[in-house]
Coordinates of C-alpha atoms and ligand atoms in Angstrom, one line a residue:
M1127 CA 8.9 15.9 15.2
I1128 CA 9.6 15.5 11.5
Y1129 CA 7.3 12.9 10.2
F1130 CA 8.8 10.8 7.4
D1131 CA 6.6 7.7 7.9
H1132 CA 3.7 8.6 5.6
N1133 CA 3.7 5.1 4.1
A1134 CA 2.8 3.7 7.5
S1135 CA 0.0 6.1 7.9
T1136 CA -0.5 9.7 6.6
P1137 CA -2.5 12.4 8.5
V1138 CA -6.2 12.5 7.9
R1139 CA -7.1 15.5 5.7
P1140 CA -8.9 18.1 7.7
E1141 CA -11.8 18.1 5.2
A1142 CA -12.2 14.4 5.6
A1143 CA -12.1 14.7 9.4
A1144 CA -14.7 17.4 9.4
A1145 CA -17.0 15.4 7.1
M1146 CA -16.5 12.3 9.3
G1147 CA -17.5 14.3 12.4
S1148 CA -20.7 15.4 10.8
A1149 CA -21.5 11.9 9.5
L1150 CA -20.9 10.5 12.9
A1151 CA -23.2 13.0 14.6
E1152 CA -25.9 13.2 12.0
L1153 CA -26.0 10.0 9.8
H1154 CA -26.9 7.6 12.6
A1155 CA -29.4 5.6 10.8
N1156 CA -28.7 2.2 9.0
P1157 CA -28.1 2.9 5.3
S1158 CA -30.1 -0.2 4.5
S1159 CA -33.2 1.2 6.2
S1160 CA -35.9 2.5 3.8
H1161 CA -36.9 5.5 5.9
R1162 CA -35.6 9.0 5.2
D1163 CA -32.9 8.9 7.8
G1164 CA -31.6 5.6 6.4
Q1165 CA -31.6 7.0 2.9
R1166 CA -29.6 10.1 3.9
A1167 CA -26.9 7.7 5.1
R1168 CA -27.2 5.7 1.8
V1169 CA -26.8 8.9 -0.3
A1170 CA -23.6 9.7 1.6
I1171 CA -22.2 6.3 0.9
E1172 CA -23.1 6.4 -2.8
H1173 CA -21.5 9.8 -3.1
A1174 CA -18.3 8.4 -1.6
R1175 CA -18.5 5.5 -4.0
E1176 CA -18.4 8.0 -6.9
Q1177 CA -15.5 9.8 -5.4
V1178 CA -13.5 6.6 -4.9
A1179 CA -14.4 5.4 -8.4
A1180 CA -13.1 8.7 -9.9
L1181 CA -9.7 8.3 -8.2
V1182 CA -9.0 5.1 -10.2
H1183 CA -11.2 5.8 -13.2
V1184 CA -13.8 3.0 -12.8
R1185 CA -17.6 2.9 -12.6
A1186 CA -19.1 3.4 -9.2
D1187 CA -20.7 0.0 -9.1
E1188 CA -17.3 -1.6 -9.3
V1189 CA -16.4 -0.1 -5.8
V1190 CA -16.9 -2.3 -2.8
F1191 CA -16.2 -0.7 0.6
T1192 CA -14.0 -2.7 3.0
S1193 CA -12.3 -2.1 6.3
G1194 CA -9.0 -1.3 4.6
G1195 CA -6.0 -2.9 2.8
T1196 CA -5.8 -6.1 4.8
E1197 CA -9.4 -7.0 4.2
G1198 CA -9.2 -5.9 0.6
D1199 CA -6.2 -8.2 -0.1
H1200 CA -8.0 -11.1 1.7
A1201 CA -11.3 -10.5 -0.1
A1202 CA -9.7 -10.2 -3.5
L1203 CA -7.2 -13.1 -3.3
I1204 CA -9.4 -15.6 -1.5
G1205 CA -12.6 -14.5 -3.2
A1206 CA -11.1 -14.7 -6.7
A1207 CA -9.5 -18.1 -5.9
W1208 CA -12.8 -19.5 -4.5
A1209 CA -14.7 -18.3 -7.6
A1210 CA -12.2 -19.9 -9.9
E1211 CA -11.9 -23.1 -7.9
P1212 CA -13.3 -25.4 -10.6
R1213 CA -10.4 -24.5 -12.8
G1214 CA -7.6 -24.9 -10.3
R1215 CA -6.6 -24.6 -6.7
R1216 CA -3.4 -22.4 -7.0
V1217 CA -2.7 -18.8 -6.6
A1218 CA 0.6 -16.9 -7.3
F1219 CA 2.0 -13.8 -5.8
S1220 CA 5.2 -11.8 -5.9
A1221 CA 7.8 -12.3 -3.2
I1222 CA 7.5 -8.7 -2.2
E1223 CA 3.8 -8.6 -1.5
H1224 CA 2.5 -7.1 1.7
H1225 CA 2.0 -9.4 4.7
A1226 CA -1.8 -9.1 4.0
V1227 CA -1.4 -11.0 0.7
H1228 CA 0.9 -13.6 2.3
G1229 CA -1.8 -13.9 5.1
A1230 CA -4.6 -14.4 2.6
A1231 CA -2.5 -17.2 0.9
E1232 CA -2.1 -18.8 4.3
V1233 CA -5.9 -18.9 4.7
L1234 CA -6.2 -20.5 1.3
A1235 CA -3.5 -23.0 2.2
R1236 CA -5.6 -24.2 5.1
T1237 CA -8.2 -25.4 2.7
G1238 CA -5.8 -27.1 0.4
F1239 CA -4.9 -24.3 -2.1
A1240 CA -1.3 -24.2 -3.3
A1241 CA 0.8 -21.0 -3.9
S1242 CA 3.6 -20.1 -6.3
H1243 CA 5.9 -17.2 -6.0
L1244 CA 7.1 -14.7 -8.5
G1245 CA 10.6 -13.5 -7.7
V1246 CA 12.0 -10.0 -8.2
G1247 CA 15.3 -8.8 -9.7
R1248 CA 17.9 -6.6 -8.0
E1249 CA 15.8 -3.5 -8.4
G1250 CA 12.7 -5.1 -7.0
L1251 CA 10.8 -5.6 -10.2
V1252 CA 8.7 -8.7 -11.2
D1253 CA 9.6 -10.0 -14.6
P1254 CA 6.3 -10.2 -16.6
A1255 CA 7.7 -13.2 -18.5
A1256 CA 7.7 -15.2 -15.2
V1257 CA 3.9 -15.4 -15.4
A1258 CA 4.3 -17.7 -18.4
A1259 CA 6.1 -20.2 -16.3
L1260 CA 3.5 -20.5 -13.6
P1261 CA 1.9 -23.9 -13.2
P1262 CA -1.3 -24.4 -15.3
D1263 CA -3.6 -24.8 -12.3
T1264 CA -2.9 -21.2 -11.3
T1265 CA -6.1 -19.1 -11.4
V1266 CA -5.1 -15.8 -9.7
V1267 CA -1.9 -13.7 -9.7
A1268 CA -1.4 -11.0 -7.1
V1269 CA 1.2 -8.3 -7.8
M1270 CA 1.2 -5.0 -5.9
L1271 CA 1.4 -1.7 -7.9
A1272 CA 4.0 0.0 -5.6
N1273 CA 6.0 -1.6 -2.8
N1274 CA 5.4 -0.2 0.7
E1275 CA 9.1 -0.5 1.7
T1276 CA 11.0 0.6 -1.4
G1277 CA 8.3 2.4 -3.4
V1278 CA 9.2 0.4 -6.5
I1279 CA 6.4 0.5 -9.1
Q1280 CA 5.7 -2.8 -10.9
P1281 CA 5.2 -3.1 -14.7
L1282 CA 1.6 -4.1 -13.9
A1283 CA 0.1 -3.7 -17.4
A1284 CA 2.6 -6.2 -18.8
I1285 CA 2.1 -8.6 -15.9
A1286 CA -1.7 -8.4 -16.3
A1287 CA -1.5 -9.0 -20.0
A1288 CA 0.6 -12.1 -19.5
A1289 CA -1.8 -13.3 -16.8
A1290 CA -4.9 -12.6 -19.0
A1291 CA -3.3 -14.5 -21.9
R1292 CA -3.3 -17.6 -19.6
G1293 CA -6.9 -17.0 -18.3
M1294 CA -5.6 -15.9 -14.8
R1295 CA -7.3 -13.1 -12.8
V1296 CA -5.1 -10.3 -11.5
V1297 CA -5.2 -8.9 -7.9
C1298 CA -3.3 -5.6 -7.5
D1299 CA -2.7 -4.2 -4.1
A1300 CA -2.6 -0.5 -4.9
V1301 CA -2.6 0.6 -1.2
Q1302 CA 0.6 2.5 -1.4
A1303 CA 0.2 3.8 -5.0
A1304 CA -3.3 5.3 -4.7
G1305 CA -3.1 9.0 -4.2
K1306 CA 0.6 9.1 -4.9
I1307 CA 0.6 8.4 -8.6
P1308 CA -2.2 8.7 -11.1
I1309 CA -4.0 5.4 -11.5
R1310 CA -6.3 4.3 -14.3
R1311 CA -7.5 0.8 -13.6
D1312 CA -8.0 0.0 -17.2
D1313 CA -4.5 0.9 -18.1
L1314 CA -3.2 -1.4 -15.4
G1315 CA -5.4 -4.3 -16.6
A1316 CA -6.1 -5.6 -13.0
D1317 CA -9.3 -7.4 -12.2
F1318 CA -9.2 -6.4 -8.6
L1319 CA -7.6 -3.3 -7.1
V1320 CA -7.1 -2.7 -3.4
I1321 CA -7.1 0.7 -1.7
S1322 CA -6.8 1.8 1.9
G1323 CA -8.1 5.1 3.4
H1324 CA -5.3 5.8 5.9
K1325 CA -2.6 5.8 3.2
L1326 CA -4.2 8.6 1.3
G1327 CA -5.5 11.1 3.8
G1328 CA -8.6 9.2 4.9
P1329 CA -9.3 7.3 8.1
K1330 CA -7.9 3.9 9.3
G1331 CA -10.4 1.1 9.0
A1332 CA -11.9 2.2 5.7
G1333 CA -10.9 1.1 2.2
A1334 CA -12.2 -0.2 -1.1
L1335 CA -11.9 -3.2 -3.3
I1336 CA -12.4 -2.4 -6.9
V1337 CA -14.0 -5.3 -8.7
R1338 CA -14.0 -5.2 -12.5
R1339 CA -17.5 -5.8 -13.9
G1340 CA -17.8 -9.5 -14.7
A1341 CA -14.8 -10.6 -12.7
P1342 CA -15.9 -13.6 -10.6
L1343 CA -15.6 -13.0 -6.9
A1344 CA -17.0 -15.2 -4.1
A1345 CA -17.8 -13.1 -1.0
L1346 CA -15.6 -13.5 2.1
F1347 CA -18.1 -11.9 4.5
R1348 CA -21.5 -13.4 4.0
G1349 CA -24.9 -13.5 5.5
S1350 CA -26.3 -10.3 4.2
A1351 CA -26.5 -8.7 0.8
H1352 CA -24.6 -5.4 1.4
E1353 CA -22.3 -4.0 -1.3
R1354 CA -24.4 -6.0 -3.9
G1355 CA -23.6 -9.3 -2.2
R1356 CA -19.9 -8.7 -2.4
R1357 CA -19.2 -7.8 1.3
G1358 CA -21.7 -8.4 4.1
G1359 CA -21.8 -6.0 7.0
T1360 CA -23.4 -2.7 7.9
E1361 CA -21.3 0.0 6.2
N1362 CA -18.9 2.2 8.2
V1363 CA -20.7 5.4 7.2
P1364 CA -18.3 8.0 8.7
G1365 CA -15.2 6.0 7.5
I1366 CA -16.6 5.7 4.0
V1367 CA -17.4 9.4 3.9
G1368 CA -13.9 10.3 5.0
L1369 CA -12.4 7.9 2.4
G1370 CA -14.5 9.5 -0.3
I1371 CA -13.4 13.1 0.5
A1372 CA -9.7 12.0 0.8
A1373 CA -10.0 10.2 -2.6
E1374 CA -11.5 13.3 -4.2
L1375 CA -8.8 15.6 -2.9
A1376 CA -6.1 13.1 -3.8
A1377 CA -7.4 12.8 -7.3
R1378 CA -7.4 16.6 -7.7
E1379 CA -3.9 17.1 -6.3
V1380 CA -2.0 13.9 -7.3
A1381 CA -0.2 15.4 -10.3
G1382 CA 1.1 18.5 -8.5
E1383 CA 1.9 16.6 -5.3
N1384 CA 3.7 14.0 -7.3
A1385 CA 6.1 16.6 -8.8
R1386 CA 6.5 18.4 -5.5
L1387 CA 7.4 15.2 -3.6
L1388 CA 9.7 14.0 -6.3
A1389 CA 11.7 17.2 -6.1
L1390 CA 11.9 16.9 -2.3
R1391 CA 12.9 13.2 -2.4
E1392 CA 15.6 13.9 -4.9
R1393 CA 17.0 16.6 -2.7
F1394 CA 16.8 14.3 0.3
E1395 CA 18.7 11.5 -1.5
A1396 CA 21.3 13.9 -2.8
L1397 CA 21.9 15.2 0.7
L1398 CA 22.2 11.7 2.1
R1399 CA 24.6 10.7 -0.6
A1400 CA 26.7 13.8 0.1
S1401 CA 26.8 13.5 3.8
V1402 CA 26.7 9.8 4.7
P1403 CA 29.5 7.6 3.4
G1404 CA 28.5 4.3 1.9
V1405 CA 24.7 5.0 1.7
V1406 CA 22.9 2.6 -0.6
V1407 CA 19.4 3.5 -1.9
H1408 CA 17.3 0.4 -2.7
G1409 CA 15.4 0.2 -6.0
A1410 CA 17.1 3.4 -7.2
G1411 CA 17.3 2.1 -10.7
A1412 CA 13.5 1.3 -11.0
P1413 CA 10.5 3.5 -11.3
R1414 CA 9.5 4.5 -7.7
L1415 CA 6.9 6.3 -5.8
P1416 CA 7.8 10.0 -5.6
N1417 CA 7.8 10.0 -1.8
T1418 CA 9.7 6.9 -0.7
V1419 CA 13.4 6.4 0.0
N1420 CA 14.7 3.1 1.4
A1421 CA 18.3 3.4 2.2
S1422 CA 20.9 1.2 3.9
F1423 CA 23.6 2.8 6.1
P1424 CA 26.3 0.1 6.3
S1425 CA 27.5 -0.7 9.8
A1426 CA 24.6 1.1 11.4
R1427 CA 21.8 -1.3 12.4
S1428 CA 18.4 0.0 11.6
D1429 CA 16.9 -0.6 15.1
H1430 CA 19.7 1.4 16.6
L1431 CA 19.3 4.1 13.9
L1432 CA 15.6 4.4 14.4
L1433 CA 16.1 5.1 18.1
A1434 CA 18.8 7.7 17.4
L1435 CA 16.5 9.3 14.7
D1436 CA 13.5 9.3 17.0
S1437 CA 15.5 11.0 19.9
R1438 CA 16.6 13.7 17.4
G1439 CA 13.0 14.3 16.2
L1440 CA 12.8 12.3 13.0
A1441 CA 10.1 9.5 12.6
A1442 CA 11.0 6.9 10.1
S1443 CA 10.6 3.1 10.0
A1444 CA 12.5 -0.1 9.1
G1445 CA 11.4 -3.2 7.2
A1446 CA 13.7 -5.2 9.4
A1447 CA 12.0 -6.8 12.4
C1448 CA 13.6 -7.2 15.9
A1449 CA 13.8 -10.8 16.8
S1450 CA 15.2 -12.1 20.2
G1451 CA 17.9 -9.5 20.5
G1452 CA 19.0 -9.5 16.9
V1453 CA 17.3 -8.2 13.8
E1454 CA 15.7 -10.1 10.9
P1455 CA 16.2 -8.5 7.5
S1456 CA 13.2 -7.3 5.5
P1457 CA 11.9 -10.1 3.3
V1458 CA 11.4 -7.5 0.5
L1459 CA 15.1 -6.6 0.5
R1460 CA 16.2 -10.2 0.8
A1461 CA 14.0 -11.0 -2.2
M1462 CA 15.9 -8.3 -4.1
G1463 CA 19.2 -10.1 -3.2
V1464 CA 20.4 -7.4 -0.8
P1465 CA 23.0 -9.1 1.5
R1466 CA 21.9 -9.6 5.1
E1467 CA 24.4 -7.2 6.6
L1468 CA 23.2 -4.5 4.4
A1469 CA 19.5 -5.3 4.7
I1470 CA 19.6 -5.0 8.5
C1471 CA 20.9 -1.4 8.1
A1472 CA 17.9 -0.2 6.0
V1473 CA 15.6 2.6 6.9
R1474 CA 12.5 3.7 5.1
F1475 CA 11.8 7.4 4.8
S1476 CA 8.4 8.2 3.4
L1477 CA 7.5 11.8 2.7
G1478 CA 3.9 13.2 2.4
R1479 CA 1.5 16.1 2.0
T1480 CA 2.8 17.8 5.1
T1481 CA 6.5 17.5 4.2
T1482 CA 8.3 20.8 3.6
A1483 CA 11.7 21.6 2.0
D1484 CA 13.0 22.8 5.3
E1485 CA 12.1 19.4 6.9
V1486 CA 14.1 17.7 4.2
E1487 CA 17.2 19.8 4.9
R1488 CA 16.9 19.2 8.7
A1489 CA 16.1 15.5 8.3
A1490 CA 19.3 14.9 6.2
V1491 CA 21.4 16.5 9.0
I1492 CA 19.7 14.4 11.6
V1493 CA 20.3 11.2 9.6
A1494 CA 24.0 12.0 9.1
D1495 CA 24.4 12.7 12.8
A1496 CA 22.6 9.6 13.9
V1497 CA 24.5 7.3 11.5
R1498 CA 27.8 8.8 12.8
L1499 CA 26.7 8.1 16.4
V1500 CA 25.5 4.5 15.7
R1501 CA 28.6 3.7 13.7
S1502 CA 30.8 4.9 16.5
T1503 CA 29.0 3.1 19.3
Q1504 CA 28.0 -0.1 17.6
G1505 CA 30.2 -3.2 17.5
A1506 CA 30.1 -5.7 14.7
V1507 CA 26.8 -5.6 12.8
T1508 CA 24.9 -8.8 13.4
Ligands
PLP2464 N1 -0.9 -3.4 1.4 C1 0.1 -2.5 1.5 C2 1.0 -2.4 0.3 C3 0.3 -1.8 2.7 O1 1.4 -0.9 2.7 C4 -0.6 -1.9 3.7 C5 -0.4 -1.2 5.0 O2 0.8 -1.0 5.4 C6 -1.7 -2.8 3.6 C7 -1.8 -3.5 2.5 C8 -2.6 -3.0 4.7 O3 -3.6 -1.9 4.8 P1 -4.4 -1.6 6.1 O4 -3.5 -1.1 7.1 O5 -5.5 -0.7 5.6 O6 -5.0 -2.9 6.5

């Protein structure tokens, strides 16, 4: 199987898996216990905190361990909105945010908070100037660093500057960007940065929320003072250890991997353009993650295509969701103004650390073959 679905989840680094195995076997004590066994677990957590902090160039005490991206998005958006409640009860987020951010806004809506949306242009980019038009009771703005479907990278520094000028806090979901492009939190200007282990070679169920010193945050999980009162709950020691190792390796390799993946992706796109008539690459005119290609193959519905790809040994994914016999186009592509009939023919290919040049060549042949088959067997695209 050729695995081109690294944005969904990328393999755990062997070094992380080995360290997690040892932590599971040996670091059984509660890291909050004062005895020696407890303190050994504590030391492992604090080492991982340094490793994660180094990945995004922040101080270790700004790192709060979470269960991953979904929790991080909730903790940041809800926690920042609660902390700013005296100034307003509205958050804003871009139309292309991950479901986790939409979900966090739904939680806020249940307690009377309002939400505003920032649209995107044809290439999937948020216009920083749109921040100036947000209603004055907006206290928190959430814009992701890189989109999970298209890989499009947002002009975060300009967005954060526009938000700061209006006294708004900025939540940045960096789940897809972390480990794929170099990140310096201070260059982005975000107050809260969200990271997930399983997107960068660590385990599922472990992640981090980076909280800028002094940025007000009301804890979502309460009842105990873990993580300096910012996230209650006994720490997932093996998960945190695995996340730490993955973060350290990613930091070390990001520059080289970035260049290697970009060359592979460019080759893959060139092959697709040469062998599949009518292919459209979404967000091609914007800065993008080096590993992500989101392409529509007109007249070949993505659910049919994914099956044909899978049976030929290529794993990819679609933003479109199957709904009662038909397909619903990806909200991300719709927000970019992609027509419905094109959006339901989109497939995301995401390359990663294990991807080879040979796989790229073979994958392009498989795609061309699958598109031909689907186009020849499929009736009108609906
Ligand atoms: N944010 C983005 C951009 C993602 O791509 C994902 C996962 O697909 C998440 C958040 C959720 O992360 P997790 O799976 O760790 O909950």
